[in-house]
Coordinates of C-alpha atoms and ligand atoms in Angstrom, one line a residue:
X1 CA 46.4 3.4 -1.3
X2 CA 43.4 2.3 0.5
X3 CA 40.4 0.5 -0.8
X4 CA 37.7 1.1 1.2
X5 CA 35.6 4.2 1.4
X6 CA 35.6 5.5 4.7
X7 CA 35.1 8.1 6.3
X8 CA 38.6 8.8 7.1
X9 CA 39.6 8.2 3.7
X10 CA 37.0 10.4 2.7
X11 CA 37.8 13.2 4.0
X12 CA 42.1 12.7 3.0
X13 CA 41.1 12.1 -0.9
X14 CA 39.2 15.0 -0.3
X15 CA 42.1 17.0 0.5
X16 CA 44.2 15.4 -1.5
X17 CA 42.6 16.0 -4.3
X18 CA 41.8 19.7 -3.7
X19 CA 45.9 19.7 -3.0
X20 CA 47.2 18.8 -5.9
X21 CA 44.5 18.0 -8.7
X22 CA 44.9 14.7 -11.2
X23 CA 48.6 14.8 -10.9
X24 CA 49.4 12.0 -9.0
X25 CA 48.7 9.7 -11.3
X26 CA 51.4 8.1 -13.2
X27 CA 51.3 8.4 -17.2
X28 CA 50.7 5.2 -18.7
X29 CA 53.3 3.5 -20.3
X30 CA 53.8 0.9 -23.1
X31 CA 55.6 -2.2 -22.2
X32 CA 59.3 -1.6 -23.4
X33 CA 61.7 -3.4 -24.8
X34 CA 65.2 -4.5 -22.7
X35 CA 68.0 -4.5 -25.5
X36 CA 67.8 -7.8 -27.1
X37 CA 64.1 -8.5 -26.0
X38 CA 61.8 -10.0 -28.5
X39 CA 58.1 -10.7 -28.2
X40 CA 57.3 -14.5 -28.8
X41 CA 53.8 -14.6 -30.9
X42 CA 50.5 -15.6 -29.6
X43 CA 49.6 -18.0 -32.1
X44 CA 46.0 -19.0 -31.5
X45 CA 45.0 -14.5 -31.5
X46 CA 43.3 -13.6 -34.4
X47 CA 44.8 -12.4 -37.4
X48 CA 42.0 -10.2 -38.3
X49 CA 42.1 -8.7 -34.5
X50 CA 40.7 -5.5 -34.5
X51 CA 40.7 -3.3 -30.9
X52 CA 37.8 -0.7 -32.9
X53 CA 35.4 -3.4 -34.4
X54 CA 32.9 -0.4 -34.2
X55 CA 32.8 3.6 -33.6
X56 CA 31.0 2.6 -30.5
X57 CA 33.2 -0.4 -29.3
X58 CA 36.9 -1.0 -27.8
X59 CA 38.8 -3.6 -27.0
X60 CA 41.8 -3.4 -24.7
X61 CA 44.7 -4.9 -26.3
X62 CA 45.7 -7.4 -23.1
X63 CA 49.8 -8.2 -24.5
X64 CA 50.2 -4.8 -23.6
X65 CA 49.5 -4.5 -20.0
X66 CA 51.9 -3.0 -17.9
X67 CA 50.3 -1.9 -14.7
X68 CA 47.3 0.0 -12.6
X69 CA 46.0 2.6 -14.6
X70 CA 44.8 1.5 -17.9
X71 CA 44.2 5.0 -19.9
X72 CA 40.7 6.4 -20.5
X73 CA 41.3 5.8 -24.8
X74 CA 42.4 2.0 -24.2
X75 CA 39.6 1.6 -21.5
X76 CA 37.7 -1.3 -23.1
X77 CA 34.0 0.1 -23.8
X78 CA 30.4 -1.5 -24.8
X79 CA 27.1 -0.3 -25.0
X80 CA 24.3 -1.3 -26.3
X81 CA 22.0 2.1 -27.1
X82 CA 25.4 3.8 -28.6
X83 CA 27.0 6.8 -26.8
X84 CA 24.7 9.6 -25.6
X85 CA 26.6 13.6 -25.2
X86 CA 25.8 15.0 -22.3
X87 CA 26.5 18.9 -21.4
X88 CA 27.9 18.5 -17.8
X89 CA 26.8 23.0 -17.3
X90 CA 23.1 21.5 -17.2
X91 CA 23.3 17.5 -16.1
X92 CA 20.9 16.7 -13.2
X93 CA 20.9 13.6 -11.3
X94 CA 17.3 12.3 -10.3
X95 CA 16.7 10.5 -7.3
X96 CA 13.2 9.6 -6.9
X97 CA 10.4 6.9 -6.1
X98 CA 10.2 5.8 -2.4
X99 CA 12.4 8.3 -0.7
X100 CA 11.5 10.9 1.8
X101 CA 13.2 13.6 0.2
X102 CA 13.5 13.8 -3.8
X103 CA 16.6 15.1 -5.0
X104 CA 17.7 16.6 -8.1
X105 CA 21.8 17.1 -7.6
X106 CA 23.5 19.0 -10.5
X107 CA 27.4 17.5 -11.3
X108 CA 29.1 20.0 -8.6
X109 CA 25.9 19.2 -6.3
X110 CA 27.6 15.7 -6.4
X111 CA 31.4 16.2 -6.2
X112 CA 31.0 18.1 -3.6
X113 CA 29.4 15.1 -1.9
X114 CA 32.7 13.1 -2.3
X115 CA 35.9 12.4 -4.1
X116 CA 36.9 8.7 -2.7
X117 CA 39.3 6.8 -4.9
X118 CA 39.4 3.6 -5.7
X119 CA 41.8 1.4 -8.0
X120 CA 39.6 -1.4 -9.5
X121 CA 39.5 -3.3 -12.7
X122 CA 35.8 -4.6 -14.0
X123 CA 35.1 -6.5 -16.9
X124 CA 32.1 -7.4 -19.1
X125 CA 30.8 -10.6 -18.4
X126 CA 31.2 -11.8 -22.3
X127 CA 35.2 -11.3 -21.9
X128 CA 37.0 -14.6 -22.9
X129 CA 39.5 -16.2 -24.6
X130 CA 41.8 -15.9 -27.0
X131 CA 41.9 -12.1 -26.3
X132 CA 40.4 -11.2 -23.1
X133 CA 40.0 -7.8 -24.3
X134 CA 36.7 -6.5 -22.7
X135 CA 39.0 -5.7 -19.4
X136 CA 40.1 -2.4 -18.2
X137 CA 41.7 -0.9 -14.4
X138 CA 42.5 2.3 -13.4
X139 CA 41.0 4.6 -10.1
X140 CA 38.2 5.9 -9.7
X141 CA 36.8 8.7 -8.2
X142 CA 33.2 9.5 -6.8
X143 CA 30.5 9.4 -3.8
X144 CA 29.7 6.5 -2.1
X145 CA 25.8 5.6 -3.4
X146 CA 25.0 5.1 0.2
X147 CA 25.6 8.9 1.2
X148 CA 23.3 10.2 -1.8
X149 CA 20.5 7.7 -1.0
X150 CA 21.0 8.7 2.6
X151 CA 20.6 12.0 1.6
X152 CA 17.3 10.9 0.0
X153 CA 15.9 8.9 2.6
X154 CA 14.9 5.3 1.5
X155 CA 11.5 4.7 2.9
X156 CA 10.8 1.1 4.7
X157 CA 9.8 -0.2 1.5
X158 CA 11.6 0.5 -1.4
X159 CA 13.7 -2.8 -1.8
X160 CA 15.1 -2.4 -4.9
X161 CA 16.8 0.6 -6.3
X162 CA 16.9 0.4 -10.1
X163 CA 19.8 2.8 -12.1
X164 CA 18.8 4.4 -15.4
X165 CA 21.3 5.3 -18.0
X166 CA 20.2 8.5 -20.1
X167 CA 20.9 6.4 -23.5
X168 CA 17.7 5.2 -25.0
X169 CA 16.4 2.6 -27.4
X170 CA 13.8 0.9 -28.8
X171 CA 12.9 -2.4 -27.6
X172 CA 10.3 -5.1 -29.0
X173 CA 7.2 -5.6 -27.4
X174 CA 6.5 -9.2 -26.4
X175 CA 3.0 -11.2 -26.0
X176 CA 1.3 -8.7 -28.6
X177 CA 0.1 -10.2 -31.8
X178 CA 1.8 -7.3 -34.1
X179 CA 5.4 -6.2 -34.1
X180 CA 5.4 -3.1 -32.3
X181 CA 7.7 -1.1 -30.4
X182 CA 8.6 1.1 -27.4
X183 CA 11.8 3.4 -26.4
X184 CA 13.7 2.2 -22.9
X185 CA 16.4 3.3 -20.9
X186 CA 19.5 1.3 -20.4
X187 CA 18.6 0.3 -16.4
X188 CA 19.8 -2.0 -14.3
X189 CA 19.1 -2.5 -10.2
X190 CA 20.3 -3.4 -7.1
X191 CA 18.7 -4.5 -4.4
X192 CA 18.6 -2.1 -1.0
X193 CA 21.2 -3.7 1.1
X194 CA 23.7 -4.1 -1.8
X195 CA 23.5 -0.5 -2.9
X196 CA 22.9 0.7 0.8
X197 CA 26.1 -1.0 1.7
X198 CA 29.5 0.4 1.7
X199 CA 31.5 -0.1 -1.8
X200 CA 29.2 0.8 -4.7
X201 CA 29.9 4.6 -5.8
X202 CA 29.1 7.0 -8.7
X203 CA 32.1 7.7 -10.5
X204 CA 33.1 10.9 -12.0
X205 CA 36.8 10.7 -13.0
X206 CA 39.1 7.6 -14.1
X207 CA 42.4 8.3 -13.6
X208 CA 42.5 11.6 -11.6
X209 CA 40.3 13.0 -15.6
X210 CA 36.8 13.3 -15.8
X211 CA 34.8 10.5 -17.3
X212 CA 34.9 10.1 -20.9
X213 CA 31.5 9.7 -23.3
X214 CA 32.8 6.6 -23.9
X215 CA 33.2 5.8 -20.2
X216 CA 29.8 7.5 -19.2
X217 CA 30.6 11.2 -18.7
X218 CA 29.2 12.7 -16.9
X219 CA 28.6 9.7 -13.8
X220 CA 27.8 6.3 -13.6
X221 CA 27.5 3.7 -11.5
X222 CA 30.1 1.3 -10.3
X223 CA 29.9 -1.7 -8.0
X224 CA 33.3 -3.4 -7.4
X225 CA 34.1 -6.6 -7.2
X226 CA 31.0 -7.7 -9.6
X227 CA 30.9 -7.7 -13.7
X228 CA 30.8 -4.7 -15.7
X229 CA 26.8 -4.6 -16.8
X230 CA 25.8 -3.1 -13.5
X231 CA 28.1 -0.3 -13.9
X232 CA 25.2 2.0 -15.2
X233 CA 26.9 4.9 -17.5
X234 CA 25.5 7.9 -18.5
X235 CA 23.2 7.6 -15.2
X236 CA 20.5 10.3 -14.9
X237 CA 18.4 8.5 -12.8
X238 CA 17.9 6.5 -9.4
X239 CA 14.7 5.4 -8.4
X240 CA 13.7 3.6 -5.4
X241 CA 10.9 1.6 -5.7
X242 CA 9.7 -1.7 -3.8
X243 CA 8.6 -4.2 -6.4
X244 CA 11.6 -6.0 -8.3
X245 CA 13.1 -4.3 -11.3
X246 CA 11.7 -6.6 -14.6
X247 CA 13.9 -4.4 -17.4
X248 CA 15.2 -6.5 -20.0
X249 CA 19.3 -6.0 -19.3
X250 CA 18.3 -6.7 -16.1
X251 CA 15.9 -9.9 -16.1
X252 CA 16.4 -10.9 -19.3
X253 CA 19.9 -10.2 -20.7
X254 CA 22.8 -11.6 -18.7
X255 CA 22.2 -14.6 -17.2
X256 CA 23.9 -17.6 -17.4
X257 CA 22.7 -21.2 -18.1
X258 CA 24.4 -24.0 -16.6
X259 CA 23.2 -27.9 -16.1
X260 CA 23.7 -29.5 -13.0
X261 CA 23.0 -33.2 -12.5
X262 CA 20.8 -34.0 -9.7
X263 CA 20.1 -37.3 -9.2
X264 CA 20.8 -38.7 -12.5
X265 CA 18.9 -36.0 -14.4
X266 CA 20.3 -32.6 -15.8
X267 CA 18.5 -29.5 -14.0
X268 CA 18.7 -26.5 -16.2
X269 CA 19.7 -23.7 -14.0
X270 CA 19.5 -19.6 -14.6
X271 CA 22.0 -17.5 -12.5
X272 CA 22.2 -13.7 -12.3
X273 CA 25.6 -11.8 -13.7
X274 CA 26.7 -10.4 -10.2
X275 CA 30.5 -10.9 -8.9
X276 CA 33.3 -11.6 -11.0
X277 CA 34.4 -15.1 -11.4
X278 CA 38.1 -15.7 -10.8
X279 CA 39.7 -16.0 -14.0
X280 CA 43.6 -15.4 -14.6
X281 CA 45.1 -15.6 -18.2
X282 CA 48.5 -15.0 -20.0
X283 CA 48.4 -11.9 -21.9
X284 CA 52.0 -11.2 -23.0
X285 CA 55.5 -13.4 -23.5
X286 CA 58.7 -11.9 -24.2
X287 CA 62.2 -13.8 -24.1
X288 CA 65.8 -12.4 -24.0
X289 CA 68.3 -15.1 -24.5
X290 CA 67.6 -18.2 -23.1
X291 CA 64.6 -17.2 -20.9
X292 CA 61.8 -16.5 -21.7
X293 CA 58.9 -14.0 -19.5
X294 CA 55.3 -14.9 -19.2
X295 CA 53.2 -12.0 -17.9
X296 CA 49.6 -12.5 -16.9
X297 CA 46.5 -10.9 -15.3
X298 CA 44.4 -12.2 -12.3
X299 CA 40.7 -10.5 -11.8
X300 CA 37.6 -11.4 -9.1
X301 CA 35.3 -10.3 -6.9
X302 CA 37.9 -9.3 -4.3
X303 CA 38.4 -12.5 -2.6
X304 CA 41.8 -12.8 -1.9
X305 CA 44.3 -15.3 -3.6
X306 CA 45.8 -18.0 -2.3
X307 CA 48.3 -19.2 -5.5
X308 CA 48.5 -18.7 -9.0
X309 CA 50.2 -21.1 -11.1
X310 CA 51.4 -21.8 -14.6
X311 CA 51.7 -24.7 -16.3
X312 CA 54.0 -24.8 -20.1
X313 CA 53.2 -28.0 -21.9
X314 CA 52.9 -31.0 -20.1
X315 CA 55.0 -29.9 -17.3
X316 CA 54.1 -29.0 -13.8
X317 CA 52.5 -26.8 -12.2
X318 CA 55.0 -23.8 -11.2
X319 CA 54.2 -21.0 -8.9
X320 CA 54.7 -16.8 -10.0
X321 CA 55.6 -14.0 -8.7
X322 CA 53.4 -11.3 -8.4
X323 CA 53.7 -8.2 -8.9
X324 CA 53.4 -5.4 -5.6
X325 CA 52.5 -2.9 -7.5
X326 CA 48.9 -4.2 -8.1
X327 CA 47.5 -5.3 -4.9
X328 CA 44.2 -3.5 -4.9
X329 CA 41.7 -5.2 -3.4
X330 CA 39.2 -5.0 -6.5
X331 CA 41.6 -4.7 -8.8
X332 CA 43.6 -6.8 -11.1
X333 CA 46.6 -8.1 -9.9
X334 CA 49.4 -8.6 -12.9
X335 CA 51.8 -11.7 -12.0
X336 CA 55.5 -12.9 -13.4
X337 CA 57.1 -16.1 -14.2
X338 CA 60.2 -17.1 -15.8
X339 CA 60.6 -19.5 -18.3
X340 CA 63.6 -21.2 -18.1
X341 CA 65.5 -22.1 -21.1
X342 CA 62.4 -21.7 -23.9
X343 CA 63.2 -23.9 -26.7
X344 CA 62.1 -22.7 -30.4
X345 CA 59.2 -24.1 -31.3
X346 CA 55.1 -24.6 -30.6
X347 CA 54.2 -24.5 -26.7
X348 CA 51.4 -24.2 -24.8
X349 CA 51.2 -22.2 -21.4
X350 CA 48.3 -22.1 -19.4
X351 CA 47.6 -20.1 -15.7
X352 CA 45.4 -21.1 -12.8
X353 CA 44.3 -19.1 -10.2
X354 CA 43.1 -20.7 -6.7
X355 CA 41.3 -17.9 -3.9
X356 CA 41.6 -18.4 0.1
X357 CA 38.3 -20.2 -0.2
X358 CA 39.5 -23.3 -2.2
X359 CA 38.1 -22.1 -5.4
X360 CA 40.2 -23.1 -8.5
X361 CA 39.8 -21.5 -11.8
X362 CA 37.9 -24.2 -13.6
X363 CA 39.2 -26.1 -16.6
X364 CA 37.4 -26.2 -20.1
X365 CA 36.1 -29.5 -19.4
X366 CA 34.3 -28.6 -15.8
X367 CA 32.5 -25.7 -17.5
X368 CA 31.1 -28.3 -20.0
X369 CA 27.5 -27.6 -18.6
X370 CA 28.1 -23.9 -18.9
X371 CA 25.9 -23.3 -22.2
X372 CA 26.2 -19.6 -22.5
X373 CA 29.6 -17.9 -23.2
X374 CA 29.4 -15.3 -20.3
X375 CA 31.2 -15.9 -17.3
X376 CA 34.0 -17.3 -18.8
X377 CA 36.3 -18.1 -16.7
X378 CA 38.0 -21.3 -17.7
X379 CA 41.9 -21.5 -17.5
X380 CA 43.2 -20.6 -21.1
X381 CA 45.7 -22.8 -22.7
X382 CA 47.6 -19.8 -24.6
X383 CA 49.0 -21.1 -27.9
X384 CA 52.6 -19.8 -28.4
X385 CA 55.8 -19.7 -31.0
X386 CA 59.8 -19.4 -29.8
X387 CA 61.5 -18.1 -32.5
Ligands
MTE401 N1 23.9 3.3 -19.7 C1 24.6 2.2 -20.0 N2 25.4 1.7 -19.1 C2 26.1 0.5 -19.3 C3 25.9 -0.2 -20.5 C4 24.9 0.3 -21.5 O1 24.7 -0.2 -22.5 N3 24.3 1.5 -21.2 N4 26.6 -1.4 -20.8 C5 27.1 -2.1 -19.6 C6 28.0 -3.1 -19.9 S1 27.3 -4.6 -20.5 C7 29.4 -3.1 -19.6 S2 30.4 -4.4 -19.8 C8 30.0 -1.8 -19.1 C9 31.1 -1.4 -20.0 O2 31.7 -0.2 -19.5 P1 32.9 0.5 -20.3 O3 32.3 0.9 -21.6 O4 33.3 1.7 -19.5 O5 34.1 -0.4 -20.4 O6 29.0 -0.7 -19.1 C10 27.8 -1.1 -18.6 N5 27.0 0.1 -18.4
MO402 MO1 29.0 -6.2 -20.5

């Protein structure tokens, strides 16, 4: 399957789609068991782990990933204004601000704009050891943002286009001498030439289904290759405007502080949550006789791979074996390795992934200076018992 949206591809999911429906998709399956198979314990997960901490919140259970299309009810979700319904009959889009023509696109307004597809796994930018669970992949279907803002018209000036989610709530007013308080929209932006360029889309259906409430039925925002916050849910607005967007998930929320030493003196420095860092972790061991087989998950921004290794104990570095059936540019890519001869007992196993740039997942230790958990990426020594 092809990753990009164009035109070409545009028109064939199009058709494809129209042809035969959702089916197409296969049904997701749990890992199995081979006859004799046993799964060798995590022992550093939590024994109090629960995927449904909250009505509101999922976790995906990572030791039981098994391919593309994670299912809509494992699909990690998080929110932070709770889950709004939304009757698709009367759902409007809103596009306004600095555009030359104001639209107002009801839900078939906007299929009928597009049905790309693209497989691609997001996370939020709080997912992190030991359980890595705020991660989901599947395909999506939408429109290309780009042809609805076309469709609009952006005028010379709008530079930023900010994304409003239809959930509200109420937020704390700063610099005012008595507590008092005002009801926002979940919003986020982008600025023109990210969302004017070719990948971000508005998603209708994971997995050949429509979006569920959790996911942000009935469209929402997605931008591959960067961390899940931008992916606005629930979206009922897109306003163009030219001054920078100052809402608090936004400007506020998600960033990430990090020292750097310049000459001799720690600089304090405050970065934006955009693309996904490369991370890679081991989410699932099994062993049948002897051997033993360490499955893992690799996610980024789309950069392509150069190696991932793993490392058990002390021992050396040892490359694995991918697997083809998850080469998607923005999604995750599951990978193999076979240990040899796993003797009972406590190990460690650890994964490192390495992109064509020269970037190398980074250790515990070289994120020292990262003072806020997000953007987590460090390679996870996973804590493990043979039986
Ligand atoms: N409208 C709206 N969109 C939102 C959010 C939100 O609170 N409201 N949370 C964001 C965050 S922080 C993440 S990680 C993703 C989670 O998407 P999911 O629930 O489909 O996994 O949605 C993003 N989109
Ligand atoms: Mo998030």
């Amino acid at each position: 399957m092809d990753n990009q949206m164009t035109r070409r591809d545009l028109v064939k999911s199009t058709l494809a789609l129209a042809a035969v429906g959702s089916i197409g998709v296969p049904d997701w399956v749990l890992p199995a068991l081979a006859q004799g198979e046993v799964v060798v314990p995590f022992t550093d997960w939590p024994d109090n782990y629960n995927p449904t901490p909250a009505p509101d919140r999922r976790t995906f259970d990572t030791r039981n990933v098994t391919g593309v299309y994670t299912p809509a009810d494992k699909f990690f979700t998080t929110q932070h204004l709770g889950h709004p319904e939304i009757d698709g009959a009367t759902y409007k889009l809103r596009v306004s601000g600095l555009v030359d023509k104001p639209l107002t696109l009801t839900l078939d307004e906007i299929k009928k704009l597009g049905a790309a597809k693209m497989i691609l796994g997001f996370e939020c930018s709080g997912n992190r050891p030991p359980t890595q669970g705020l991660i989901g992949n599947g395909e999506w279907t939408g429109v290309p943002l780009k042809t609805v803002l076309e469709r609009a018209g952006l005028k010379a000036n709008a530079r930023e286009i900010v994304f409003f989610g239809t959930d509200k709530g109420e937020e704390e007013v700063e610099w005012r001498t008595s507590k008092y308080k005002v009801e926002q929209q979940y919003g986020r932006s982008l600025q023109r030439d990210k969302a004017m360029s070719a990948e971000p889309f508005l998603a209708y259906a994971l997995n050949g289904e429509p979006l569920t409430k959790h996911q942000g039925f009935p469209l929402r925002l997605i931008v591959p290759g960067w961390y899940g916050a931008p992916n606005v849910k629930w979206l009922s607005q897109i306003h163009a405007q030219e001054d920078q967007y100052l809402g608090k998930f936004q400007a506020r929320w998600y960033r990430t502080l990090k020292g750097e030493m310049i000459d001799g003196e720690m600089k304090w420095v405050e970065t934006a949550i955009t693309k996904i860092h490369l991370k890679s972790f081991v989410a699932r061991v099994t062993k049948n006789g002897a051997d033993a087989k360490v499955t893992g998950v690799v996610l980024n921004d789309g950069t392509p791979l150069k190696s991932v290794e793993v490392k058990i104990d002390d021992g050396p570095w040892q490359p694995v074996t991918m697997d083809p059936q998850t080469t998607a540019k923005y999604g995750w890519k599951l990978f193999n390795y076979t240990w040899k001869a796993a003797a009972a007992g406590a190990h460690t196993i650890v994964s490192r992934a390495t992109d064509i740039t020269g970037y190398v997942q980074p250790t515990e230790q070289e994120l020292e200076n990262k003072k806020s958990f997000l953007e987590h990426n460090i390679q996870q020594v996973r804590k493990v018992m043979v039986g």
